[in-house]
CSV table of C-alpha atoms and ligand atoms in Angstrom, one decimal:
chain,number,residue,atom,x,y,z
A,22,MET,CA,15.6,-18.2,18.0
A,23,LYS,CA,17.4,-15.0,19.1
A,24,LEU,CA,15.2,-12.0,18.9
A,25,PRO,CA,16.8,-8.8,17.9
A,26,ILE,CA,17.0,-6.2,20.7
A,27,ALA,CA,16.7,-2.5,20.1
A,28,ASN,CA,20.4,-1.8,20.4
A,29,ASP,CA,21.2,-4.2,17.6
A,30,ALA,CA,19.2,-1.9,15.3
A,31,ARG,CA,21.4,-0.5,12.5
A,32,ASP,CA,22.3,3.1,12.4
A,33,TRP,CA,20.7,4.4,9.2
A,34,SER,CA,22.0,7.9,9.5
A,35,ASP,CA,25.1,7.3,7.5
A,36,ASP,CA,23.2,5.6,4.7
A,37,ARG,CA,20.8,8.5,4.6
A,38,HIS,CA,23.4,11.2,4.7
A,39,ALA,CA,23.0,11.8,0.9
A,40,MET,CA,19.5,13.0,1.6
A,41,ALA,CA,20.3,14.9,4.9
A,42,TYR,CA,18.0,17.9,5.6
A,43,ASP,CA,21.0,20.3,5.5
A,44,ASN,CA,22.1,19.1,2.0
A,45,PRO,CA,21.0,21.8,-0.4
A,46,GLN,CA,20.1,19.1,-3.0
A,47,PHE,CA,17.4,17.9,-0.6
A,48,TRP,CA,15.5,21.1,-1.3
A,49,ASP,CA,16.1,21.1,-5.1
A,50,GLY,CA,12.6,20.7,-6.7
A,51,ALA,CA,14.1,19.5,-10.1
A,52,HIS,CA,16.2,16.9,-8.3
A,53,LEU,CA,13.1,15.8,-6.4
A,54,GLN,CA,11.2,15.3,-9.7
A,55,SER,CA,14.0,13.2,-11.1
A,56,GLU,CA,14.2,11.1,-7.9
A,57,LEU,CA,10.4,10.5,-8.0
A,58,HIS,CA,10.7,9.4,-11.6
A,59,ARG,CA,13.7,7.1,-10.9
A,60,VAL,CA,12.2,5.5,-7.8
A,61,PHE,CA,8.7,5.1,-9.4
A,62,GLU,CA,10.4,3.3,-12.3
A,63,ILE,CA,12.2,0.9,-9.9
A,64,CYS,CA,9.0,0.3,-8.0
A,65,ASN,CA,7.0,-0.3,-11.2
A,66,GLY,CA,9.5,-3.0,-12.2
A,67,CYS,CA,9.4,-4.5,-8.7
A,68,ARG,CA,5.8,-4.1,-7.4
A,69,LEU,CA,6.6,-6.0,-4.2
A,70,CYS,CA,4.6,-3.3,-2.2
A,71,PHE,CA,1.5,-3.5,-4.4
A,72,ASN,CA,-0.8,-4.3,-1.4
A,73,LEU,CA,0.9,-2.3,1.3
A,74,CYS,CA,-0.9,1.0,1.2
A,75,PRO,CA,-3.0,3.4,-0.9
A,76,SER,CA,0.2,5.1,-2.2
A,77,PHE,CA,1.4,2.1,-4.1
A,78,ASP,CA,-2.1,1.1,-5.1
A,79,VAL,CA,-2.7,4.5,-6.7
A,80,LEU,CA,0.8,4.6,-8.2
A,81,PHE,CA,0.5,1.2,-10.0
A,82,ARG,CA,-3.1,1.7,-11.1
A,83,ARG,CA,-2.2,5.1,-12.7
A,84,ILE,CA,0.9,3.6,-14.4
A,85,ASP,CA,-1.2,0.7,-15.8
A,86,ALA,CA,-3.9,3.1,-16.9
A,87,LEU,CA,-1.4,5.3,-18.7
A,88,ASP,CA,0.5,2.4,-20.3
A,89,PRO,CA,-0.3,2.7,-24.1
A,90,HIS,CA,0.8,-0.9,-24.7
A,91,ARG,CA,-1.0,-2.5,-21.8
A,92,GLU,CA,-3.6,-4.2,-23.8
A,93,GLU,CA,-1.0,-5.8,-26.1
A,94,ALA,CA,1.0,-6.9,-23.1
A,95,GLU,CA,-2.1,-8.6,-21.7
A,96,GLY,CA,-3.0,-10.1,-25.1
A,97,LYS,CA,-6.3,-8.2,-25.1
A,98,HIS,CA,-5.8,-7.0,-28.7
A,99,ILE,CA,-6.5,-10.5,-29.7
A,100,GLU,CA,-10.2,-11.5,-29.8
A,101,SER,CA,-11.0,-12.6,-26.2
A,102,GLY,CA,-11.6,-16.2,-25.6
A,103,ARG,CA,-10.3,-17.3,-29.0
A,104,ILE,CA,-7.5,-19.9,-29.1
A,105,VAL,CA,-4.6,-18.7,-31.2
A,106,GLU,CA,-3.3,-21.4,-33.5
A,107,GLU,CA,0.4,-21.8,-34.0
A,108,HIS,CA,0.4,-20.7,-37.6
A,109,GLU,CA,-1.6,-17.5,-36.7
A,110,ALA,CA,0.8,-16.7,-33.8
A,111,GLY,CA,3.7,-16.0,-36.2
A,112,GLU,CA,1.5,-13.7,-38.3
A,113,LEU,CA,0.2,-11.8,-35.2
A,114,LEU,CA,3.7,-11.3,-33.8
A,115,LYS,CA,4.6,-9.4,-37.0
A,116,HIS,CA,2.1,-6.7,-36.0
A,117,VAL,CA,3.2,-6.4,-32.4
A,118,LYS,CA,4.8,-3.0,-31.8
A,119,VAL,CA,7.8,-3.1,-29.5
A,120,SER,CA,8.0,0.1,-27.6
A,121,THR,CA,10.4,1.4,-25.0
A,122,GLU,CA,8.1,4.2,-24.0
A,123,ASN,CA,7.9,4.3,-20.3
A,124,PRO,CA,4.4,4.9,-18.7
A,125,VAL,CA,6.1,6.4,-15.6
A,126,GLY,CA,7.1,9.3,-17.7
A,127,LEU,CA,3.4,9.9,-18.5
A,128,LEU,CA,2.5,10.5,-14.8
A,129,GLN,CA,1.1,14.0,-14.2
A,130,ASP,CA,2.0,16.2,-11.3
A,131,ALA,CA,-1.4,15.5,-9.8
A,132,ASP,CA,-0.7,11.7,-9.9
A,133,LYS,CA,2.6,12.2,-8.1
A,134,GLU,CA,1.0,14.6,-5.5
A,135,ARG,CA,-1.7,12.0,-4.8
A,136,VAL,CA,0.9,9.3,-4.2
A,137,VAL,CA,2.8,11.6,-1.8
A,138,GLU,CA,-0.4,12.7,0.0
A,139,LEU,CA,-1.6,9.1,0.5
A,140,CYS,CA,1.7,8.0,2.2
A,141,TYR,CA,1.1,8.0,6.0
A,142,GLU,CA,4.7,7.2,6.8
A,143,CYS,CA,4.1,3.7,8.3
A,144,LYS,CA,7.5,3.0,6.8
A,145,LEU,CA,6.6,-0.7,6.2
A,146,CYS,CA,7.9,-0.5,2.6
A,147,PHE,CA,11.4,0.2,3.9
A,148,PRO,CA,12.1,-3.2,5.6
A,149,LYS,CA,10.4,-4.9,2.8
A,150,CYS,CA,12.4,-3.3,0.0
A,151,PRO,CA,15.5,-5.1,-1.3
A,152,TYR,CA,16.9,-1.9,-2.8
A,153,VAL,CA,17.3,0.3,0.3
A,154,PRO,CA,20.8,1.7,1.0
A,155,PRO,CA,23.5,0.5,0.8
A,156,HIS,CA,22.1,-1.1,-2.4
A,157,GLU,CA,23.2,1.0,-5.4
A,158,PHE,CA,19.5,1.8,-6.2
A,159,ALA,CA,19.3,3.5,-2.8
A,160,VAL,CA,15.4,3.4,-2.7
A,161,ASP,CA,14.0,5.0,0.5
A,162,PHE,CA,10.4,5.4,-0.4
A,163,PRO,CA,9.1,6.8,2.9
A,164,LYS,CA,11.9,9.4,3.0
A,165,LEU,CA,11.2,10.4,-0.5
A,166,MET,CA,7.5,11.0,0.3
A,167,LEU,CA,8.6,13.0,3.3
A,168,ARG,CA,11.0,15.0,1.2
A,169,ALA,CA,8.2,15.8,-1.3
A,170,LYS,CA,5.9,16.9,1.6
A,171,MET,CA,8.6,19.2,3.0
A,172,ILE,CA,9.5,20.8,-0.3
A,173,GLY,CA,5.7,21.4,-0.8
A,174,ALA,CA,5.4,22.9,2.7
A,175,ARG,CA,8.3,25.2,2.1
A,176,GLU,CA,6.9,26.4,-1.3
A,177,ASP,CA,3.2,26.6,-0.4
A,178,GLY,CA,3.2,26.9,3.4
A,179,ILE,CA,2.1,24.3,5.9
A,180,ALA,CA,-1.6,23.5,5.6
A,181,PHE,CA,-3.8,24.4,8.6
A,182,ARG,CA,-4.8,20.8,9.1
A,183,GLU,CA,-1.1,19.8,9.4
A,184,ARG,CA,-0.5,22.7,11.9
A,185,PHE,CA,-3.4,21.6,14.0
A,186,LEU,CA,-2.4,17.9,14.0
A,187,GLY,CA,1.2,18.8,14.7
A,188,ALA,CA,0.3,20.9,17.8
A,189,THR,CA,-0.2,17.9,20.0
A,190,ASP,CA,1.0,19.5,23.2
A,191,LEU,CA,-1.0,22.7,22.8
A,192,VAL,CA,-4.2,20.9,21.7
A,193,GLY,CA,-3.7,18.1,24.3
A,194,SER,CA,-3.2,20.5,27.2
A,195,VAL,CA,-6.3,22.5,26.3
A,196,MET,CA,-8.5,19.4,25.6
A,197,THR,CA,-7.6,17.6,28.9
A,198,LYS,CA,-8.8,20.7,30.8
A,199,VAL,CA,-12.2,20.5,29.1
A,200,ALA,CA,-12.2,16.7,28.4
A,201,PRO,CA,-15.9,15.9,28.9
A,202,LEU,CA,-16.9,18.8,26.7
A,203,ALA,CA,-14.2,18.1,24.1
A,204,ASN,CA,-15.1,14.3,23.9
A,205,ALA,CA,-18.8,15.0,23.6
A,206,ALA,CA,-18.1,17.6,20.8
A,207,ALA,CA,-15.9,15.1,18.9
A,208,HIS,CA,-18.8,12.7,18.7
A,209,ASN,CA,-21.4,15.2,17.6
A,210,SER,CA,-22.2,15.0,13.9
A,211,PHE,CA,-22.7,18.8,13.5
A,212,ASN,CA,-19.3,19.5,15.1
A,213,ARG,CA,-17.7,16.8,12.9
A,214,MET,CA,-19.1,18.4,9.8
A,215,LEU,CA,-17.6,21.8,11.0
A,216,MET,CA,-14.3,20.1,11.7
A,217,GLU,CA,-14.2,18.6,8.3
A,218,LYS,CA,-14.9,22.0,6.7
A,219,THR,CA,-12.6,24.1,8.8
A,220,ILE,CA,-9.7,21.8,9.8
A,221,GLY,CA,-10.0,19.2,7.1
A,222,ILE,CA,-10.4,16.1,9.4
A,223,ALA,CA,-12.9,13.7,7.8
A,224,ARG,CA,-16.1,13.4,9.7
A,225,GLU,CA,-15.9,9.6,9.7
A,226,ARG,CA,-12.5,9.5,11.3
A,227,GLN,CA,-12.7,8.1,14.8
A,228,LEU,CA,-11.0,10.4,17.2
A,229,PRO,CA,-9.4,9.3,20.5
A,230,ASN,CA,-11.0,10.7,23.7
A,231,TYR,CA,-9.0,13.0,25.9
A,232,ALA,CA,-8.3,12.1,29.6
A,233,ASP,CA,-9.4,14.4,32.5
A,234,GLU,CA,-5.8,14.4,33.8
A,235,SER,CA,-2.6,14.0,31.7
A,236,PHE,CA,-0.1,11.4,32.5
A,237,LEU,CA,2.6,13.9,33.3
A,238,THR,CA,0.3,15.7,35.7
A,239,TRP,CA,-0.4,12.4,37.5
A,240,TRP,CA,3.3,11.8,37.6
A,241,SER,CA,4.1,15.2,39.1
A,242,ARG,CA,1.6,14.6,42.0
A,243,ARG,CA,2.4,11.0,42.5
A,244,ALA,CA,3.7,10.2,46.0
A,245,PRO,CA,7.4,9.4,45.8
A,246,VAL,CA,8.0,5.6,45.9
A,247,PRO,CA,11.2,4.1,47.3
A,248,GLN,CA,13.5,3.7,44.3
A,249,ASN,CA,15.0,0.3,45.1
A,250,GLY,CA,15.4,-0.8,41.5
A,251,SER,CA,18.9,-1.5,40.1
A,252,GLN,CA,18.1,-0.6,36.5
A,253,PRO,CA,17.6,3.1,36.0
A,254,VAL,CA,15.1,4.1,33.2
A,255,ALA,CA,13.5,7.3,32.1
A,256,LEU,CA,10.0,7.0,30.6
A,257,PHE,CA,9.2,9.0,27.5
A,258,ALA,CA,5.4,9.0,27.9
A,259,THR,CA,4.3,10.0,24.3
A,260,CYS,CA,1.5,12.4,23.5
A,261,PHE,CA,-1.1,9.7,23.1
A,262,VAL,CA,-0.4,8.3,26.5
A,263,ASN,CA,0.0,11.7,28.1
A,264,TYR,CA,-3.2,13.2,26.9
A,265,ASN,CA,-5.5,10.4,25.7
A,266,ASP,CA,-4.7,7.2,27.6
A,267,PRO,CA,-2.6,7.8,30.7
A,268,ALA,CA,-3.5,4.3,32.0
A,269,ILE,CA,-0.9,2.9,29.6
A,270,GLY,CA,1.8,5.1,31.2
A,271,LYS,CA,0.7,4.2,34.7
A,272,ASP,CA,0.8,0.5,33.8
A,273,ALA,CA,4.2,1.0,32.2
A,274,VAL,CA,5.6,2.6,35.4
A,275,SER,CA,4.1,-0.2,37.6
A,276,MET,CA,5.5,-2.9,35.3
A,277,LEU,CA,8.9,-1.3,35.1
A,278,GLU,CA,9.1,-0.9,38.9
A,279,ARG,CA,8.0,-4.5,39.4
A,280,ALA,CA,10.7,-5.5,37.0
A,281,GLY,CA,13.4,-3.9,39.2
A,282,CYS,CA,13.6,-0.5,37.5
A,283,ASN,CA,14.2,2.8,39.1
A,284,VAL,CA,11.8,5.0,37.0
A,285,ASP,CA,12.1,8.7,36.3
A,286,CYS,CA,10.1,10.8,34.0
A,287,PRO,CA,12.1,13.9,32.9
A,288,GLU,CA,10.6,17.0,31.3
A,289,GLN,CA,9.6,16.2,27.7
A,290,VAL,CA,7.5,17.5,24.8
A,291,CYS,CA,6.1,15.8,21.7
A,292,CYS,CA,8.7,13.8,19.8
A,293,GLY,CA,8.0,15.8,16.7
A,294,MET,CA,6.6,13.1,14.5
A,295,PRO,CA,3.2,14.8,13.7
A,296,LYS,CA,5.1,17.9,12.6
A,297,LEU,CA,7.6,15.9,10.6
A,298,ASP,CA,4.8,14.0,8.8
A,299,GLY,CA,3.1,17.3,8.0
A,300,GLY,CA,6.2,18.6,6.4
A,301,ASP,CA,7.0,21.0,9.2
A,302,LEU,CA,10.8,20.4,9.5
A,303,GLU,CA,11.6,23.4,11.6
A,304,GLY,CA,8.8,22.7,14.0
A,305,ALA,CA,10.0,19.1,14.4
A,306,ARG,CA,13.6,20.2,14.8
A,307,LYS,CA,12.6,22.6,17.6
A,308,LEU,CA,10.9,19.8,19.6
A,309,ALA,CA,13.8,17.4,19.0
A,310,ARG,CA,16.3,20.0,20.4
A,311,GLN,CA,14.1,20.5,23.5
A,312,ASN,CA,13.9,16.7,24.1
A,313,VAL,CA,17.6,16.2,23.5
A,314,GLU,CA,18.3,18.9,26.1
A,315,THR,CA,16.0,17.5,28.8
A,316,LEU,CA,16.6,13.8,28.2
A,317,LEU,CA,20.4,14.1,28.0
A,318,PRO,CA,21.0,14.4,31.8
A,319,ALA,CA,18.9,11.2,32.3
A,320,VAL,CA,21.0,9.4,29.7
A,321,ARG,CA,24.2,10.6,31.4
A,322,GLU,CA,22.9,9.2,34.7
A,323,GLY,CA,22.9,5.9,32.9
A,324,ARG,CA,19.2,5.7,32.2
A,325,LYS,CA,17.7,4.0,29.2
A,326,ILE,CA,14.9,6.1,27.6
A,327,VAL,CA,11.9,3.8,27.4
A,328,SER,CA,8.9,4.7,25.3
A,329,PRO,CA,5.6,2.8,25.0
A,330,GLY,CA,4.8,4.4,21.6
A,331,PRO,CA,6.6,2.6,18.6
A,332,SER,CA,6.2,5.7,16.4
A,333,CYS,CA,7.8,8.0,19.0
A,334,THR,CA,10.5,5.4,19.6
A,335,LEU,CA,11.3,5.3,15.9
A,336,VAL,CA,11.5,9.1,15.7
A,337,LEU,CA,13.7,9.4,18.8
A,338,ARG,CA,16.0,6.6,17.7
A,339,THR,CA,16.4,7.2,13.9
A,340,GLU,CA,15.3,10.7,13.1
A,341,TYR,CA,16.8,12.7,16.0
A,342,PRO,CA,20.4,12.3,14.8
A,343,GLU,CA,19.3,13.7,11.4
A,344,LEU,CA,17.0,16.4,12.9
A,345,VAL,CA,19.7,17.6,15.4
A,346,PRO,CA,23.0,16.6,13.9
A,347,THR,CA,25.0,16.8,17.2
A,348,PRO,CA,26.9,14.2,19.3
A,349,GLU,CA,24.3,14.9,22.1
A,350,ALA,CA,21.4,13.9,19.9
A,351,ARG,CA,23.2,10.7,18.9
A,352,GLU,CA,23.8,10.0,22.5
A,353,VAL,CA,20.1,10.3,23.4
A,354,ALA,CA,19.0,8.3,20.3
A,355,ALA,CA,21.4,5.5,21.2
A,356,ALA,CA,19.8,5.2,24.7
A,357,VAL,CA,16.2,4.9,23.4
A,358,MET,CA,14.4,1.6,23.5
A,359,ASP,CA,10.8,0.7,22.8
A,360,LEU,CA,9.1,-0.5,26.0
A,361,SER,CA,8.4,-3.9,24.5
A,362,ASP,CA,12.0,-4.4,23.6
A,363,PHE,CA,13.1,-3.3,27.0
A,364,LEU,CA,10.7,-5.7,28.8
A,365,LEU,CA,11.9,-8.5,26.5
A,366,HIS,CA,15.5,-7.6,27.6
A,367,GLN,CA,14.4,-7.7,31.3
A,368,ALA,CA,12.6,-11.1,30.7
A,369,ARG,CA,15.8,-12.6,29.2
A,370,SER,CA,17.7,-11.4,32.3
A,371,LYS,CA,15.1,-13.1,34.4
A,372,ARG,CA,14.1,-9.8,36.0
A,373,LEU,CA,10.4,-9.9,35.2
A,374,PRO,CA,8.1,-11.1,38.0
A,375,LYS,CA,6.1,-14.1,36.9
A,376,PRO,CA,2.3,-13.4,36.8
A,377,PRO,CA,0.3,-15.5,39.2
A,378,GLU,CA,-0.4,-18.9,37.7
A,379,GLY,CA,-3.4,-19.1,35.3
A,380,THR,CA,-4.4,-15.4,35.3
A,381,LEU,CA,-2.9,-14.2,32.0
A,382,GLY,CA,-4.8,-16.5,29.6
A,383,LYS,CA,-4.2,-16.1,25.8
A,384,VAL,CA,-2.7,-12.8,24.7
A,385,ALA,CA,-2.8,-11.5,21.1
A,386,PHE,CA,0.1,-9.1,20.5
A,387,HIS,CA,0.0,-6.7,17.5
A,388,VAL,CA,3.5,-5.7,16.4
A,389,ALA,CA,3.1,-2.1,15.3
A,390,CYS,CA,4.5,-1.1,11.9
A,391,HIS,CA,7.0,1.2,13.4
A,392,ASN,CA,8.1,-1.5,15.9
A,393,ARG,CA,8.9,-3.8,12.9
A,394,VAL,CA,10.8,-1.0,11.2
B,412,LIG,S1,5.7,4.4,4.3
B,412,LIG,FE1,3.8,3.2,4.5
B,412,LIG,S2,2.2,4.5,3.6
B,412,LIG,FE2,4.2,5.3,2.9
B,412,LIG,S3,4.6,4.4,0.9
B,412,LIG,FE3,5.6,3.1,2.5
B,412,LIG,S4,4.1,1.5,3.0
B,412,LIG,FE4,3.0,3.2,2.0
B,413,LIG,S1,9.6,0.3,-2.3
B,413,LIG,FE1,11.1,-1.3,-2.9
B,413,LIG,S2,10.1,-3.2,-2.5
B,413,LIG,FE2,8.5,-1.6,-2.6
B,413,LIG,S3,7.8,-1.6,-4.7
B,413,LIG,FE3,9.4,0.0,-4.5
B,413,LIG,S4,11.3,-1.1,-5.1
B,413,LIG,FE4,9.8,-2.7,-4.7
């Protein structure tokens, strides 16, 4: 079976042009409401995503609860457990009210806001959906949820929690300086209660530890290694690897070099996903512009941009041409590959060193949602 490689991925940007950020209709609240109604109606008729996430669960439960004819549809208006004889069925059918009333129209603003709020942009519903563009229904549920968040942020301001979670570089660079203290504080129940009350991060939420030294600091003080590799790559470390788990980045560098790559790590900032998901379009655009500027020279040197974080890969590849609508952003986006895709590519070209016999054992590989997308 031929596995798809990253560069086979389709370019969604043309399909999504109708909902481009610079299209004034994107920001039209009345148009958003009619789109929510239209897409919720299609989803109600389809329900393929019923078990994917809390957004769909809440949406379908609310629609069912609001449906005035639900009991009739389920036959519950007939005495439960009683077998309906054929001669009775005709009589009962005379009393069935046929209604074209649509329960989606009964959803309140609070219901829609809850559906939007519960979407965590895993984007799994996109590849599952048979109605995505170019289908005439043009359903893009994750983008619609993002649009609702952005319009909300523009009207009401960006919530403090979203600002905090979006400031990954600022928070990460401070926390790595005081990592032992920060990590102890994150596990202290009194502090967690304070964080819940002030920032809005649930006290039960497990938080990742911060590293004593960021990956990029390690990279900057790493002794130069002879670059004998024939395949030039630039590593986009990602915030999680940079501030929380630099060992992933160090292993990635080691693996890439053993696979015959000449590795560089250009100046970089957060890809912008946390800001984007919090509705902060301008913040995400600013970061995207910075990364396009610093990654472009590496791309023009012929380097692939390789990232070990599927979410960051997805943003760089598919969101950047929309966030920064320039040929340079498209050039950078086209050069981005997820690390796993890249290594698969190297393996196919017989460039991966074989592990010593018998040392690897069984490996379970979790394909991340954003990798599937
Ligand atoms: S993107 Fe993920 S969380 Fe959002 S609606 Fe789709 S499946 Fe649910
Ligand atoms: S997003 Fe698509 S597949 Fe999922 S319920 Fe809606 S119409 Fe169906």
